[in-house]
């Protein structure tokens, strides 16, 4: 029988797991709660137990596994060491070493940051399939990024590679970002950023909009109204697309990928968002007529388990 | 005898050549004129002849050569193909294939863009020695860049990798850059950009400065006066350093290199320039307390021959 690999995406509230064949077919997926009590010490125990139980159910021996990949919500050193992972309560731990001991077999275990792993997953079986070099931009509560070069994650030297949400793009911004900086991409293009841009525009202009009658504005409201032709929301999305065009232009003149893959809740705006982004990518990047393709992510919340499993096949 | 490799740096006015041992010791260097007549067709012939003559002088047979590397002043495809090289008059040519035929021996020949090759040279034997991942920023008439990851040139997919001089950094810029864009880094941080910034400041302010008595302002004037404490020139260099800090912050959150290496005429401002740049790198990059090292290039005009030769040793 062909070997299997397991992808584990460790999140702040749940751990997602998937068993794959080496061709990328998902055989089974499930999830467990993330037990964050006692400094997150139980998380890896729970993962080891649920994996052992599933291997038994599937009648798979540990040596029929090609390996286990872990996606961790924080910076991971090349040797797997995690200095601090706020979301899980981890400090000075090597989760891949610990999990190997807990599984109790000499099995290949690799780990990487969750945003990087999601990018790898989209390259393997999602919106980036067929590309070797891509940048994934995840537009969710924040803005995350993952860079794949020659089918491998670009890890960086200080845990910052692909942290494009905190690139400074707007000089006139007055509010402070979560990172302590000011004018970060995340302050404009995340779901939170879109809401803030819309609220600002309602405060600073008289442009009428159905948005004004909402008790609480969501990014989805803004996206839906913009697509329906509401001028105020169109302006907001034009601004968001302009900064996404700027960042894709910057990334094109740095890593020059084959494609950008947009994921996260905001990317549900779909082709509407890609079209505005492309217009500004062309404007901000005049040095070459050939540009990277703009694509939408396809794996949703499963990108992490796909990418973690793919870590093993390098 | 240990093998030799030859580095050839093809420029618009002269071709520089160097013979190295595989440890990176320069054994001999020389240069010839770049004959750009008849669409640059003679350039490779001249290179082949001068190499053959030097090999004879050194009593070296072609098969004692590890290979020849070429630095080309324009985009080079992974297979060596050059679609267009304005500076040399080349169109649709594969210089590495042609040179191999002209040398008349089955010898390894590789080529790459000159800015990338200079970055590789600085990594091998210059200001980037000891680093595996670095970005070289060349501040000359224009602003060039080369990215080295895991000791190899990052080539990109549309000939744009490392073209950091044309990254848009200033929204309020009104003048058009050579590239057709507006607000490019090159418009501020190149020698030309520094002069323009200084002239603007003389026009728009009443700040006294010895610069005002010059017939023709050069970047060197501005640098020298800034280091001597002239307030107007200090302001100009503060602006230049701010944008260099911004670009190194952006690059840190994309490729996250171990080091930045600054070359070109403007980098002669030395530690003075690095200090301002570092201040703004820290300001624009708040997500990690650990940052890349800032270094000065050491090989000057020889970076290209070092880097071209190093192409062979991959």
Short mmCIF file of C-alpha atoms in Angstrom, two decimals, chain A residues 83 133 147 149 154-164 166-169 171-172 179-181 242-243 246 250-258 284-288 290-292, chain B residues 83 133 147 149 154-164 166-169 171-172 179-181 242-243 246 250-258 284-288 290-292:
data_model
loop_
_atom_site.label_atom_id
_atom_site.label_comp_id
_atom_site.label_asym_id
_atom_site.label_seq_id
_atom_site.Cartn_x
_atom_site.Cartn_y
_atom_site.Cartn_z
CA UNK A 83 10.55 30.12 21.47
CA UNK A 133 6.77 29.96 -6.96
CA UNK A 147 6.06 32.59 0.27
CA UNK A 149 9.90 29.34 -3.88
CA UNK A 154 10.78 30.52 2.37
CA UNK A 155 11.53 30.48 6.09
CA UNK A 156 13.62 33.58 6.63
CA UNK A 157 16.23 34.27 9.28
CA UNK A 158 14.32 36.14 12.00
CA UNK A 159 10.86 34.57 11.72
CA UNK A 160 9.64 37.41 9.50
CA UNK A 161 9.59 35.99 5.97
CA UNK A 162 6.21 36.55 4.34
CA UNK A 163 4.91 38.73 7.22
CA UNK A 164 3.46 41.07 4.66
CA UNK A 166 2.95 44.49 8.70
CA UNK A 167 4.63 46.11 5.75
CA UNK A 168 4.26 49.89 6.04
CA UNK A 169 2.21 51.19 3.11
CA UNK A 171 2.43 57.30 5.68
CA UNK A 172 -0.59 59.36 6.80
CA UNK A 179 2.44 45.24 15.91
CA UNK A 180 3.28 48.66 17.33
CA UNK A 181 3.82 50.13 13.87
CA UNK A 242 -5.08 49.82 -4.44
CA UNK A 243 -3.00 48.75 -1.44
CA UNK A 246 0.84 48.07 -4.31
CA UNK A 250 6.39 45.31 -4.33
CA UNK A 251 6.47 41.53 -4.00
CA UNK A 252 6.83 41.19 -7.79
CA UNK A 253 9.93 43.39 -7.66
CA UNK A 254 11.35 41.35 -4.79
CA UNK A 255 10.56 37.64 -5.22
CA UNK A 256 8.80 37.90 -8.63
CA UNK A 257 6.51 34.87 -8.14
CA UNK A 258 4.50 33.10 -10.83
CA UNK A 284 2.63 50.27 -9.55
CA UNK A 285 4.77 47.84 -11.51
CA UNK A 286 5.71 49.41 -14.83
CA UNK A 287 9.05 47.68 -15.36
CA UNK A 288 7.68 44.53 -16.96
CA UNK A 290 4.53 40.30 -17.88
CA UNK A 291 3.03 39.99 -14.41
CA UNK A 292 2.21 37.24 -11.96
CA UNK B 83 15.42 38.86 -25.21
CA UNK B 133 20.94 34.91 2.62
CA UNK B 147 18.80 38.76 -3.70
CA UNK B 149 18.96 32.93 -0.81
CA UNK B 154 16.88 34.47 -6.70
CA UNK B 155 16.03 34.75 -10.38
CA UNK B 156 12.29 35.33 -10.41
CA UNK B 157 9.77 34.49 -13.08
CA UNK B 158 9.42 37.69 -15.10
CA UNK B 159 12.93 39.14 -14.84
CA UNK B 160 11.92 41.36 -11.92
CA UNK B 161 13.35 39.67 -8.81
CA UNK B 162 15.40 42.14 -6.78
CA UNK B 163 14.42 45.15 -8.95
CA UNK B 164 13.95 47.13 -5.79
CA UNK B 166 11.40 50.66 -8.86
CA UNK B 167 9.37 49.79 -5.81
CA UNK B 168 6.85 52.57 -5.19
CA UNK B 169 7.59 54.23 -1.85
CA UNK B 171 2.74 58.62 -2.96
CA UNK B 172 3.17 62.38 -3.26
CA UNK B 179 10.47 53.13 -15.61
CA UNK B 180 7.27 55.06 -16.29
CA UNK B 181 6.18 54.82 -12.67
CA UNK B 242 14.26 56.95 5.89
CA UNK B 243 13.35 55.43 2.53
CA UNK B 246 11.52 51.54 4.77
CA UNK B 250 9.77 45.71 3.61
CA UNK B 251 12.44 43.29 2.41
CA UNK B 252 12.81 41.94 5.97
CA UNK B 253 9.10 41.14 6.03
CA UNK B 254 9.34 39.44 2.65
CA UNK B 255 12.61 37.51 2.31
CA UNK B 256 13.96 38.17 5.83
CA UNK B 257 17.67 38.00 4.91
CA UNK B 258 20.60 37.70 7.32
CA UNK B 284 9.24 50.47 10.16
CA UNK B 285 9.74 46.89 11.29
CA UNK B 286 8.30 46.47 14.77
CA UNK B 287 7.34 42.80 14.56
CA UNK B 288 10.73 41.40 15.54
CA UNK B 290 16.02 40.74 15.77
CA UNK B 291 16.94 42.41 12.53
CA UNK B 292 19.25 41.79 9.59
#
